[in-house]
């Protein structure tokens, strides 16, 4: 279903990992990869297919937002997990080269996380002024 929708939208399928493990596409020079996931009996997110089927992905990987393509809803890999995966893939899969794209993606993700952290209110910023404290009676 995903493959057909992307192909109809002008994306081209790229050769890569086994189709049961990951789907890679390109459109106008932009690459997009879709990792196919499964769940083990304990509820951990694992690789769905290919030679690493059943291997666990990082904890909290799907704690990010939910994405949507048309009516299809799917979890989106959290930025922290994307960074870990991009850093560790050449270690986990010996022989897989580090790509310039991965280094650039890591820089962009880290910058976005720093920006988001600066925008988050501190724990006390959302609270009303604590004027009620001074009005308490001593006793």
MMTF fields as JSON, N, C-alpha, C and O atoms, coordinates in Angstrom:
{
  "mmtfVersion": "1.0.0",
  "mmtfProducer": "UNKNOWN",
  "numBonds": 555,
  "numAtoms": 556,
  "numGroups": 139,
  "numChains": 1,
  "numModels": 1,
  "chainsPerModel": [1],
  "groupsPerChain": [139],
  "chainIdList": ["A"],
  "bondAtomList": [4, 2, 8, 6, 12, 10, 16, 14, 20, 18, 24, 22, 28, 26, 32, 30, 36, 34, 40, 38, 44, 42, 48, 46, 52, 50, 56, 54, 60, 58, 64, 62, 68, 66, 72, 70, 76, 74, 80, 78, 84, 82, 88, 86, 92, 90, 96, 94, 100, 98, 104, 102, 108, 106, 112, 110, 116, 114, 120, 118, 124, 122, 128, 126, 132, 130, 136, 134, 140, 138, 144, 142, 148, 146, 152, 150, 156, 154, 160, 158, 164, 162, 168, 166, 172, 170, 176, 174, 180, 178, 184, 182, 188, 186, 192, 190, 196, 194, 200, 198, 204, 202, 208, 206, 212, 210, 216, 214, 220, 218, 224, 222, 228, 226, 232, 230, 236, 234, 240, 238, 244, 242, 248, 246, 252, 250, 256, 254, 260, 258, 264, 262, 268, 266, 272, 270, 276, 274, 280, 278, 284, 282, 288, 286, 292, 290, 296, 294, 300, 298, 304, 302, 308, 306, 312, 310, 316, 314, 320, 318, 324, 322, 328, 326, 332, 330, 336, 334, 340, 338, 344, 342, 348, 346, 352, 350, 356, 354, 360, 358, 364, 362, 368, 366, 372, 370, 376, 374, 380, 378, 384, 382, 388, 386, 392, 390, 396, 394, 400, 398, 404, 402, 408, 406, 412, 410, 416, 414, 420, 418, 424, 422, 428, 426, 432, 430, 436, 434, 440, 438, 444, 442, 448, 446, 452, 450, 456, 454, 460, 458, 464, 462, 468, 466, 472, 470, 476, 474, 480, 478, 484, 482, 488, 486, 492, 490, 496, 494, 500, 498, 504, 502, 508, 506, 512, 510, 516, 514, 520, 518, 524, 522, 528, 526, 532, 530, 536, 534, 540, 538, 544, 542, 548, 546, 552, 550],
  "bondOrderList": [1, 1, 1, 1, 1, 1, 1, 1, 1, 1, 1, 1, 1, 1, 1, 1, 1, 1, 1, 1, 1, 1, 1, 1, 1, 1, 1, 1, 1, 1, 1, 1, 1, 1, 1, 1, 1, 1, 1, 1, 1, 1, 1, 1, 1, 1, 1, 1, 1, 1, 1, 1, 1, 1, 1, 1, 1, 1, 1, 1, 1, 1, 1, 1, 1, 1, 1, 1, 1, 1, 1, 1, 1, 1, 1, 1, 1, 1, 1, 1, 1, 1, 1, 1, 1, 1, 1, 1, 1, 1, 1, 1, 1, 1, 1, 1, 1, 1, 1, 1, 1, 1, 1, 1, 1, 1, 1, 1, 1, 1, 1, 1, 1, 1, 1, 1, 1, 1, 1, 1, 1, 1, 1, 1, 1, 1, 1, 1, 1, 1, 1, 1, 1, 1, 1, 1, 1, 1],
  "groupList": [{"groupName": "UNK", "atomNameList": ["N", "CA", "C", "O"], "elementList": ["N", "C", "C", "O"], "formalChargeList": [0, 0, 0, 0], "bondAtomList": [1, 0, 2, 1, 3, 2], "bondOrderList": [1, 1, 2], "singleLetterCode": "X", "chemCompType": "L-PEPTIDE LINKING"}],
  "groupTypeList": [0, 0, 0, 0, 0, 0, 0, 0, 0, 0, 0, 0, 0, 0, 0, 0, 0, 0, 0, 0, 0, 0, 0, 0, 0, 0, 0, 0, 0, 0, 0, 0, 0, 0, 0, 0, 0, 0, 0, 0, 0, 0, 0, 0, 0, 0, 0, 0, 0, 0, 0, 0, 0, 0, 0, 0, 0, 0, 0, 0, 0, 0, 0, 0, 0, 0, 0, 0, 0, 0, 0, 0, 0, 0, 0, 0, 0, 0, 0, 0, 0, 0, 0, 0, 0, 0, 0, 0, 0, 0, 0, 0, 0, 0, 0, 0, 0, 0, 0, 0, 0, 0, 0, 0, 0, 0, 0, 0, 0, 0, 0, 0, 0, 0, 0, 0, 0, 0, 0, 0, 0, 0, 0, 0, 0, 0, 0, 0, 0, 0, 0, 0, 0, 0, 0, 0, 0, 0, 0],
  "groupIdList": [1, 2, 3, 4, 5, 6, 7, 8, 9, 10, 11, 12, 13, 14, 15, 16, 17, 18, 19, 20, 21, 22, 23, 24, 25, 26, 27, 28, 29, 30, 31, 32, 33, 34, 35, 36, 37, 38, 39, 40, 41, 42, 43, 44, 45, 46, 47, 48, 49, 50, 51, 52, 53, 54, 55, 56, 57, 58, 59, 60, 61, 62, 63, 64, 65, 66, 67, 68, 69, 70, 71, 72, 73, 74, 75, 76, 77, 78, 79, 80, 81, 82, 83, 84, 85, 86, 87, 88, 89, 90, 91, 92, 93, 94, 95, 96, 97, 98, 99, 100, 101, 102, 103, 104, 105, 106, 107, 108, 109, 110, 111, 112, 113, 114, 115, 116, 117, 118, 119, 120, 121, 122, 123, 124, 125, 126, 127, 128, 129, 130, 131, 132, 133, 134, 135, 136, 137, 138, 139],
  "secStructList": [7, 2, 2, 2, 2, 2, 2, 2, 6, 6, 7, 3, 3, 3, 7, 7, 1, 7, 6, 6, 6, 3, 3, 3, 3, 3, 3, 6, 6, 3, 3, 3, 3, 3, 3, 7, 3, 3, 3, 7, 6, 6, 1, 7, 3, 3, 3, 7, 1, 4, 4, 4, 6, 6, 7, 5, 7, 7, 6, 6, 6, 6, 7, 1, 7, 3, 3, 3, 3, 6, 6, 3, 3, 3, 3, 7, 7, 7, 2, 2, 2, 2, 2, 2, 2, 2, 2, 2, 2, 2, 2, 2, 1, 6, 6, 7, 7, 7, 7, 2, 2, 2, 2, 2, 2, 2, 2, 2, 2, 2, 2, 2, 2, 2, 2, 2, 2, 2, 2, 1, 7, 7, 6, 6, 6, 6, 1, 7, 7, 7, 2, 2, 2, 2, 6, 1, 7, 7, 7],
  "xCoordList": [0.816, 0.0, 0.875, 0.654, 1.876, 2.78, 3.558, 3.657, 4.103, 4.889, 4.051, 4.502, 2.847, 1.982, 1.64, 1.646, 1.343, 0.995, 2.172, 1.988, 3.369, 4.541, 4.871, 5.201, 4.782, 5.065, 4.066, 4.45, 2.79, 1.782, 2.045, 1.629, 2.731, 3.016, 4.324, 4.734, 4.99, 6.203, 7.506, 8.58, 7.438, 8.652, 9.138, 8.341, 10.443, 11.03, 11.608, 12.183, 11.448, 11.986, 13.485, 13.939, 14.255, 15.702, 16.055, 15.367, 17.111, 17.561, 18.116, 18.594, 18.05, 18.552, 18.312, 18.384, 18.026, 17.788, 16.606, 15.848, 16.446, 15.296, 13.977, 13.83, 13.033, 11.75, 10.986, 10.197, 11.192, 10.517, 11.156, 10.636, 12.294, 13.034, 12.905, 12.671, 13.058, 13.064, 12.727, 13.065, 12.059, 11.75, 12.402, 12.22, 13.165, 13.856, 13.326, 13.139, 13.086, 12.535, 13.284, 13.942, 13.176, 13.735, 12.757, 12.022, 12.774, 11.966, 12.665, 12.884, 13.01, 13.705, 14.932, 15.162, 15.715, 16.956, 16.811, 17.812, 15.593, 15.341, 15.075, 14.221, 15.82, 15.63, 14.766, 14.829, 13.964, 13.162, 13.153, 12.947, 13.38, 13.419, 12.329, 12.021, 11.756, 10.707, 11.134, 11.161, 11.468, 11.827, 10.54, 9.614, 10.484, 9.314, 9.549, 10.586, 8.601, 8.761, 7.808, 6.777, 8.185, 7.341, 7.439, 8.138, 6.735, 6.764, 7.033, 6.428, 7.945, 8.205, 7.162, 6.363, 7.156, 6.136, 6.131, 5.117, 7.261, 7.33, 6.937, 6.959, 6.575, 6.149, 7.257, 7.022, 8.476, 9.58, 9.5, 9.092, 9.889, 9.928, 11.15, 12.266, 10.917, 11.999, 11.986, 11.002, 13.093, 13.213, 12.218, 12.14, 11.457, 10.376, 10.867, 10.307, 11.895, 12.31, 13.774, 14.503, 14.192, 15.593, 16.459, 15.945, 17.761, 18.677, 18.659, 19.107, 18.155, 18.122, 16.716, 16.447, 15.829, 14.452, 14.464, 15.168, 13.684, 13.58, 14.561, 14.425, 15.549, 16.503, 15.807, 15.034, 16.086, 15.422, 15.972, 17.172, 15.063, 15.411, 15.603, 15.256, 16.149, 16.366, 15.072, 14.012, 15.172, 14.023, 13.545, 14.354, 12.254, 11.688, 11.671, 11.349, 12.019, 12.135, 10.844, 10.895, 9.717, 8.438, 7.718, 6.494, 8.479, 7.886, 7.689, 7.286, 7.97, 7.814, 6.377, 5.447, 6.208, 4.874, 4.296, 4.972, 3.047, 2.376, 2.313, 1.974, 2.639, 2.598, 1.355, 0.638, 1.123, -0.05, 0.313, 0.896, -0.034, 0.03, -1.37, -1.772, -2.114, -3.513, -4.259, -4.173, -4.991, -5.745, -4.893, -5.315, -3.715, -2.847, -2.092, -1.409, -2.212, -1.533, -0.421, -0.612, 0.755, 1.866, 2.771, 2.849, 3.454, 4.387, 5.606, 5.992, 6.195, 7.394, 8.534, 8.372, 9.659, 10.818, 11.235, 11.379, 11.429, 11.795, 13.145, 13.985, 13.362, 14.65, 15.84, 16.867, 15.718, 16.83, 17.155, 18.327, 16.131, 16.368, 16.94, 17.782, 16.5, 17.064, 18.563, 19.35, 18.948, 20.37, 21.131, 22.172, 20.622, 21.3, 21.429, 22.489, 20.364, 20.384, 21.404, 22.173, 21.425, 22.365, 23.811, 24.706, 24.046, 25.407, 25.83, 26.985, 24.89, 25.24, 25.118, 25.69, 24.402, 24.17, 25.476, 25.537, 26.516, 27.763, 28.409, 29.18, 28.104, 28.611, 27.762, 28.281, 26.429, 25.514, 25.618, 25.472, 25.87, 25.954, 27.347, 27.535, 28.319, 29.683, 29.689, 29.005, 30.466, 30.532, 29.612, 29.761, 28.664, 27.813, 28.564, 28.902, 28.819, 29.619, 28.834, 27.605, 29.571, 28.956, 28.71, 29.619, 27.487, 27.13, 27.181, 26.826, 27.619, 27.575, 26.164, 26.008, 25.138, 23.748, 23.444, 22.737, 23.968, 23.697, 24.33, 23.707, 25.55, 26.21, 25.416, 25.235, 24.948, 24.133, 22.813, 22.379, 22.171, 20.909, 21.106, 20.264, 22.21, 22.491, 22.634, 22.092, 23.356, 23.51, 22.15, 21.877, 21.307, 19.988, 19.117, 18.454, 19.112, 18.304, 18.765, 17.942, 20.087, 20.597, 20.264, 19.916, 20.366, 20.019, 18.534, 18.164, 17.691, 16.249, 15.932, 15.071, 16.611, 16.385, 16.832, 16.163, 17.965, 18.426, 17.417, 17.108, 16.906, 15.927, 14.661, 14.116, 14.194, 12.983, 13.195, 12.289, 14.384, 14.67, 14.67, 14.225, 15.165, 15.177, 13.762, 13.487, 12.869, 11.5, 10.597, 9.557, 10.984, 10.157, 10.14, 11.191, 8.963, 8.924, 9.539, 9.457, 10.144, 10.659, 9.463, 8.343, 9.691, 8.595, 7.753, 6.547, 8.359, 7.601, 7.036, 6.222, 7.436, 6.995, 5.508, 4.904, 4.911, 3.495, 2.603, 1.379, 3.202, 2.422, 2.119, 2.923, 0.969, 0.687, 1.649, 2.269, 1.771, 2.651, 2.284, 1.111, 3.277, 3.058, 2.749, 3.286, 1.891, 1.559, 0.806, 0.844, 0.14, -0.627, 0.278, -0.174, 1.558, 2.477, 2.654, 2.625, 2.837, 3.067, 1.837, 1.956, 0.668, -0.551, -0.845, -1.819, -0.013, -0.26, 0.027, 0.958, -0.779, -0.542, 0.542, 0.7, 1.291, 2.345, 1.689, 0.74, 2.176, 1.558, 1.988, 1.533],
  "yCoordList": [-1.178, 0.0, 1.263, 2.164, 1.336, 2.481, 2.619, 3.711, 1.515, 1.544, 2.066, 2.933, 1.556, 1.985, 3.469, 4.183, 3.933, 5.348, 6.247, 7.283, 5.873, 6.691, 6.664, 7.696, 5.496, 5.396, 6.229, 6.896, 6.196, 7.019, 8.515, 9.326, 8.88, 10.287, 10.769, 11.904, 9.921, 10.344, 9.914, 10.242, 9.192, 8.679, 7.451, 6.74, 7.201, 6.008, 5.142, 5.64, 3.844, 2.891, 2.759, 2.629, 2.793, 2.607, 1.185, 0.587, 0.642, -0.662, -0.484, 0.593, -1.517, -1.394, -2.653, -3.759, -2.48, -3.633, -4.458, -4.003, -5.671, -6.49, -5.738, -4.989, -5.946, -5.231, -5.481, -4.629, -6.607, -6.877, -6.164, -6.202, -5.508, -4.825, -3.304, -2.615, -2.796, -1.346, -1.042, -1.81, 0.08, 0.555, 1.914, 2.806, 2.082, 3.33, 3.904, 3.188, 5.223, 5.91, 7.212, 7.732, 7.737, 9.045, 9.8, 9.217, 11.114, 11.977, 13.326, 13.969, 13.746, 15.007, 15.15, 16.21, 14.085, 14.113, 13.947, 13.888, 13.872, 13.694, 12.223, 11.605, 11.658, 10.253, 10.145, 10.99, 9.099, 8.81, 7.304, 6.527, 6.907, 5.486, 5.164, 5.963, 3.996, 3.528, 2.185, 1.178, 2.179, 0.943, 0.204, 0.787, -1.064, -1.877, -2.514, -3.134, -2.359, -2.767, -3.884, -4.091, -4.588, -5.635, -5.502, -4.63, -6.367, -6.354, -7.77, -8.72, -7.919, -9.261, -9.59, -8.725, -10.819, -11.209, -10.347, -10.277, -9.687, -8.826, -7.388, -6.545, -7.092, -5.752, -4.815, -3.617, -5.342, -4.513, -4.346, -5.262, -3.176, -2.921, -3.633, -3.469, -4.437, -5.215, -5.025, -4.564, -5.387, -5.367, -6.378, -7.509, -5.968, -6.815, -7.942, -9.037, -7.707, -8.721, -8.603, -7.783, -9.441, -9.437, -10.209, -10.89, -10.111, -10.913, -10.551, -11.349, -9.373, -8.97, -9.038, -8.425, -9.756, -9.881, -10.306, -11.241, -9.612, -9.927, -9.18, -9.217, -8.5, -7.726, -6.481, -5.845, -6.135, -4.993, -3.665, -3.51, -2.712, -1.335, -0.612, -1.164, 0.615, 1.346, 1.556, 1.781, 1.48, 1.755, 3.183, 4.082, 3.384, 4.71, 5.201, 6.359, 4.32, 4.721, 5.339, 6.275, 4.837, 5.324, 6.248, 6.371, 6.895, 7.824, 9.211, 10.145, 9.344, 10.625, 10.859, 10.345, 11.62, 11.974, 10.871, 9.9, 11.047, 10.135, 10.84, 12.021, 10.113, 10.68, 10.227, 9.325, 10.865, 10.523, 10.667, 11.669, 9.666, 9.735, 9.385, 8.223, 10.403, 10.188, 9.747, 10.398, 8.653, 8.138, 7.221, 6.847, 6.864, 5.93, 6.658, 7.648, 6.173, 6.75, 5.793, 4.577, 6.36, 5.503, 6.255, 7.483, 5.523, 6.178, 6.691, 6.131, 7.758, 8.337, 8.122, 8.348, 7.697, 7.444, 8.75, 9.773, 8.717, 9.918, 10.447, 9.67, 11.753, 12.316, 11.689, 11.424, 11.448, 10.844, 9.455, 9.101, 8.67, 7.342, 7.437, 6.621, 8.421, 8.601, 8.875, 8.332, 9.722, 10.03, 8.767, 8.477, 8.012, 6.78, 5.797, 5.205, 5.627, 4.692, 5.131, 4.305, 6.412, 6.907, 6.792, 6.528, 6.987, 6.833, 5.366, 5.031, 4.503, 3.109, 2.161, 1.072, 2.523, 1.596, 1.015, -0.192, 1.814, 1.204, 0.245, -0.632, 0.405, -0.515, -1.783, -2.898, -1.582, -2.72, -3.545, -4.767, -2.871, -3.544, -3.287, -2.373, -4.108, -3.906, -3.919, -4.718, -3.026, -2.925, -1.854, -1.439, -1.404, -0.313, 0.993, 1.328, 1.714, 2.941, 4.051, 4.1, 4.926, 6.134, 7.056, 7.335, 7.522, 8.364, 9.835, 10.179, 10.708, 12.144, 12.596, 13.475, 11.997, 12.337, 12.067, 12.85, 10.97, 10.652, 11.689, 12.108, 12.102, 13.128, 14.433, 15.089, 14.806, 16.018, 15.872, 16.802, 14.715, 14.474, 14.604, 15.185, 14.069, 14.149, 15.61, 16.01, 16.406, 17.827, 18.54, 19.33, 18.258, 18.894, 18.462, 19.296, 17.176, 16.672, 17.257, 17.672, 17.292, 17.847, 19.332, 19.797, 20.069, 21.491, 21.67, 22.553, 20.843, 20.932, 20.595, 21.232, 19.613, 19.258, 20.387, 20.675, 21.032, 22.165, 23.31, 23.924, 23.596, 24.662, 24.34, 25.209, 23.11, 22.706, 22.815, 23.231, 22.445, 22.519, 23.967, 24.253, 24.879, 26.298, 26.866, 27.794, 26.332, 26.845, 26.285, 26.871, 25.145, 24.536, 25.417, 25.876, 25.657, 26.459, 25.683, 24.456, 26.399, 25.761, 25.319, 25.775, 24.452, 23.89, 24.968, 24.784, 26.096, 27.126, 28.187, 29.0, 28.211, 29.271, 29.207, 30.235, 28.049, 27.943, 28.168, 28.185, 28.34, 28.536, 30.01, 30.863, 30.323, 31.729, 32.226, 31.426, 33.515, 34.088, 33.521, 33.294, 33.301, 32.66, 33.688, 33.597, 34.667, 35.707, 35.133, 35.708, 34.026, 33.426, 32.988, 32.878, 32.736, 32.29, 33.39, 33.128, 34.636, 35.735, 36.017, 36.614, 35.605, 35.853, 34.797, 34.918, 33.766, 32.712, 33.228, 34.0, 32.79, 33.21, 32.356, 31.185, 32.961, 32.231, 31.498, 31.988, 30.38, 29.761, 28.432, 27.77],
  "zCoordList": [0.0, 0.0, 0.0, -0.809, 0.91, 0.974, -0.326, -0.887, -0.798, -2.035, -3.19, -3.938, -3.345, -4.451, -4.342, -5.344, -3.129, -2.943, -3.288, -3.928, -2.877, -3.179, -4.672, -5.256, -5.278, -6.713, -7.517, -8.478, -7.132, -7.806, -7.622, -8.45, -6.544, -6.243, -6.858, -6.617, -7.652, -8.329, -7.679, -8.185, -6.577, -5.941, -6.699, -7.312, -6.658, -7.261, -6.163, -5.195, -6.324, -5.35, -5.572, -6.708, -4.489, -4.547, -4.142, -3.316, -4.71, -4.224, -2.812, -2.457, -2.035, -0.672, 0.114, -0.421, 1.393, 2.263, 1.763, 0.907, 2.294, 1.896, 2.111, 3.077, 1.207, 1.248, 2.548, 2.957, 3.203, 4.465, 5.641, 6.756, 5.39, 6.439, 6.323, 7.315, 5.108, 4.906, 3.458, 2.558, 3.238, 1.895, 1.713, 2.541, 0.63, 0.339, -0.964, -1.948, -0.952, -2.117, -2.346, -1.445, -3.575, -3.894, -4.781, -5.578, -4.616, -5.465, -5.521, -4.494, -6.727, -6.957, -6.06, -5.478, -5.952, -5.192, -3.69, -2.977, -3.202, -1.77, -1.49, -2.127, -0.521, -0.156, 1.09, 1.983, 1.135, 2.314, 2.532, 1.6, 3.778, 4.123, 5.126, 6.011, 4.977, 5.864, 6.439, 5.733, 7.729, 8.41, 8.753, 9.317, 8.417, 8.734, 10.097, 10.333, 10.968, 12.359, 12.717, 12.078, 13.749, 14.305, 15.816, 16.332, 16.512, 17.965, 18.44, 17.942, 19.411, 19.93, 21.005, 21.365, 21.519, 22.502, 23.766, 24.461, 24.069, 25.256, 24.958, 25.854, 23.704, 23.337, 22.897, 22.735, 22.699, 22.226, 20.716, 20.002, 20.236, 18.795, 18.226, 18.718, 17.168, 16.551, 15.035, 14.458, 14.413, 12.954, 12.395, 12.874, 11.381, 10.855, 9.962, 10.0, 9.162, 8.203, 7.857, 8.416, 6.92, 6.5, 7.469, 8.357, 7.312, 8.123, 9.61, 10.432, 9.975, 11.381, 11.956, 12.989, 11.321, 11.815, 13.279, 13.66, 14.085, 15.502, 16.385, 17.608, 15.807, 16.609, 17.13, 16.413, 18.393, 19.026, 18.531, 18.304, 18.37, 18.07, 19.403, 20.447, 19.396, 20.659, 21.438, 20.854, 22.771, 23.639, 23.389, 23.156, 23.437, 23.267, 21.83, 21.564, 20.909, 19.51, 18.97, 18.173, 19.387, 18.853, 19.828, 19.785, 20.705, 21.654, 21.043, 21.736, 19.757, 19.075, 18.66, 19.281, 17.629, 17.159, 16.279, 15.94, 15.924, 15.004, 13.651, 13.574, 12.594, 11.255, 10.506, 10.939, 9.388, 8.588, 7.119, 6.706, 6.345, 4.886, 4.414, 4.446, 3.973, 3.634, 4.872, 5.913, 4.775, 5.916, 6.798, 7.892, 6.333, 7.061, 8.166, 7.906, 9.389, 10.541, 10.953, 10.978, 11.279, 11.689, 12.657, 12.611, 13.535, 14.453, 13.681, 12.655, 14.195, 13.612, 14.601, 15.801, 14.111, 14.975, 15.64, 14.971, 16.955, 17.7, 17.224, 16.77, 17.321, 16.9, 17.619, 16.994, 18.924, 19.667, 19.123, 18.992, 18.806, 18.244, 16.834, 16.461, 16.039, 14.698, 14.789, 14.014, 15.739, 15.916, 16.283, 15.694, 17.252, 17.671, 16.507, 16.306, 15.753, 14.632, 13.591, 13.098, 13.248, 12.235, 12.709, 11.906, 14.006, 14.538, 14.602, 14.335, 14.957, 15.24, 14.061, 14.106, 13.013, 11.905, 11.352, 11.117, 11.137, 10.635, 11.641, 11.252, 12.912, 13.937, 13.951, 13.989, 13.917, 13.936, 12.663, 12.692, 11.546, 10.25, 9.666, 8.863, 10.081, 9.576, 8.046, 7.406, 7.496, 6.045, 5.492, 4.343, 6.298, 5.832, 6.061, 7.196, 5.004, 5.155, 5.847, 5.791, 6.49, 7.021, 5.839, 5.056, 5.716, 4.582, 4.983, 6.11, 4.074, 4.369, 4.761, 5.609, 4.147, 4.454, 5.927, 6.56, 6.482, 7.884, 8.808, 9.783, 8.514, 9.328, 9.281, 10.307, 8.103, 7.96, 8.702, 9.382, 8.58, 9.292, 10.801, 11.485, 11.326, 12.758, 13.183, 14.213, 12.399, 12.722, 12.747, 13.65, 11.758, 11.683, 12.861, 13.477, 13.176, 14.286, 15.619, 16.435, 15.842, 17.095, 17.218, 18.304, 16.139, 16.16, 16.471, 17.245, 15.875, 16.13, 17.584, 18.19, 18.144, 19.547, 20.471, 21.463, 20.151, 20.966, 20.905, 21.926, 19.712, 19.544, 20.329, 21.009, 20.24, 20.965, 22.47, 23.192, 22.952, 24.388, 24.868, 25.98, 24.039, 24.426, 24.451, 25.212, 23.642, 23.572, 24.655, 24.956, 25.253, 26.289, 27.529, 27.978, 28.082, 29.313, 30.469, 30.522, 31.376, 32.59, 33.419, 33.191, 34.357, 35.145, 35.807, 35.968, 36.198, 36.902, 35.977, 36.416, 34.711, 33.81, 33.506, 33.199, 33.582, 33.252, 34.462, 34.334, 35.636, 36.849, 37.046, 36.669, 37.634, 37.93, 39.001, 39.703, 39.125, 40.134, 41.498, 41.794, 42.305, 43.612, 44.698, 45.802, 44.398, 45.359, 46.563, 47.651, 46.371, 47.466, 48.612, 49.752, 48.316, 49.366, 50.416, 51.619, 49.936, 50.891, 51.74, 52.81, 51.291, 52.043, 53.103, 53.846, 53.177, 54.166, 55.569, 55.798, 56.467, 57.866, 58.463, 58.118, 59.366, 60.074, 61.216, 61.829, 61.48, 62.595, 62.795, 63.729]
}
